[in-house]
Amino acid sequence: MNKYMLFAIEEARMGIRAGHGGPFGSVIVKGSEVVGRGHNQVILNNDPTCHGEMMAIRDACKRLNTFDLSGCILYTTGEPCPMCFGAILWANIEKVYYGCNVLDTEEIGFRDNKFYNMTDEEKQEFSKCLDREECKKLYQEYMNIDNKKEY
């Protein structure tokens, strides 16, 4: 068994035993050092964004004092949901290893698969463009800032 996946499992187990949320734990590794840990804390924090991967990303960014986790690898007990997958990409994490897949997760009562299978029509019905021109002005204001950091 991979030692980093074992750390992710231990992190998840700690969270479920404490009643923090589902069986999802993650660790982020840079080189051979664990730089971030997290487990599902949705119930603990009453916050649907507190997935194990999100918590590990927040922890690693805080520890490394950066928003760029280039060169890092994430180990997680469940295949990342779309929210977590997006955060992983934004953080520039190099590689992801997951234990259980989306179907395994669905079998224990989680609905990740719903988000993966949303049709374009369903997305368009749910999400609508509004006041685009005013928002484009805001974007232009941002572009005119000289000292902004790039993502």
XYZ file of N, CA and C in Angstrom, residues 1 5-6 26 38 40 46-47 52 73-75 77-78 81 84 88 98 101 103 109 115 119 123 135-136:
78
model
N 0.846 -1.185 0.000
C 0.000 0.000 0.000
C 0.889 1.246 0.000
N -1.227 7.311 0.467
C -2.650 6.965 0.465
C -3.055 6.494 1.860
N -2.163 5.795 2.529
C -2.440 5.382 3.904
C -2.643 6.608 4.800
N -7.424 13.595 2.448
C -6.429 13.924 1.427
C -5.132 14.381 2.061
N -5.996 17.158 4.975
C -7.376 17.592 5.162
C -8.333 16.423 5.095
N -12.861 15.647 5.179
C -14.163 16.258 4.992
C -14.637 16.871 6.311
N -20.574 23.225 8.771
C -21.790 23.606 8.043
C -21.439 24.353 6.763
N -20.517 23.764 6.020
C -19.994 24.402 4.817
C -19.786 23.332 3.745
N -12.402 17.085 1.691
C -11.040 16.733 2.092
C -9.976 17.376 1.223
N 1.777 16.689 -5.347
C 0.924 15.561 -5.707
C -0.122 15.403 -4.613
N -1.371 15.133 -5.024
C -2.463 14.966 -4.079
C -2.890 13.498 -4.050
N -3.040 12.976 -2.857
C -3.556 11.626 -2.619
C -4.876 11.784 -1.884
N -8.876 9.801 -0.823
C -9.593 8.541 -0.689
C -10.708 8.379 -1.717
N -11.222 9.472 -2.261
C -12.289 9.394 -3.257
C -11.970 10.268 -4.455
N -14.562 15.486 -6.720
C -15.783 16.007 -7.329
C -15.399 17.173 -8.246
N -13.736 20.135 -6.359
C -12.367 19.845 -5.924
C -11.420 19.733 -7.111
N -8.075 21.825 -7.632
C -6.797 21.145 -7.873
C -6.113 21.747 -9.103
N -6.341 8.766 -6.544
C -7.535 8.584 -5.724
C -7.808 7.104 -5.511
N -13.699 5.409 -6.797
C -14.165 6.232 -7.901
C -15.567 6.794 -7.633
N -18.477 6.050 -8.853
C -19.525 5.043 -8.651
C -19.454 4.443 -7.262
N -24.041 6.720 -0.931
C -25.021 7.773 -0.729
C -24.629 9.178 -1.131
N -23.344 15.656 -10.763
C -22.659 16.836 -11.278
C -21.843 16.517 -12.528
N -26.368 17.723 -18.136
C -26.335 18.031 -19.566
C -26.092 19.524 -19.783
N -27.334 22.737 -17.513
C -26.404 23.791 -17.079
C -26.916 25.157 -17.519
N -20.005 43.995 -15.759
C -18.955 43.117 -15.225
C -17.689 43.204 -16.052
N -17.833 43.420 -17.349
C -16.646 43.593 -18.200
C -15.883 44.861 -17.808
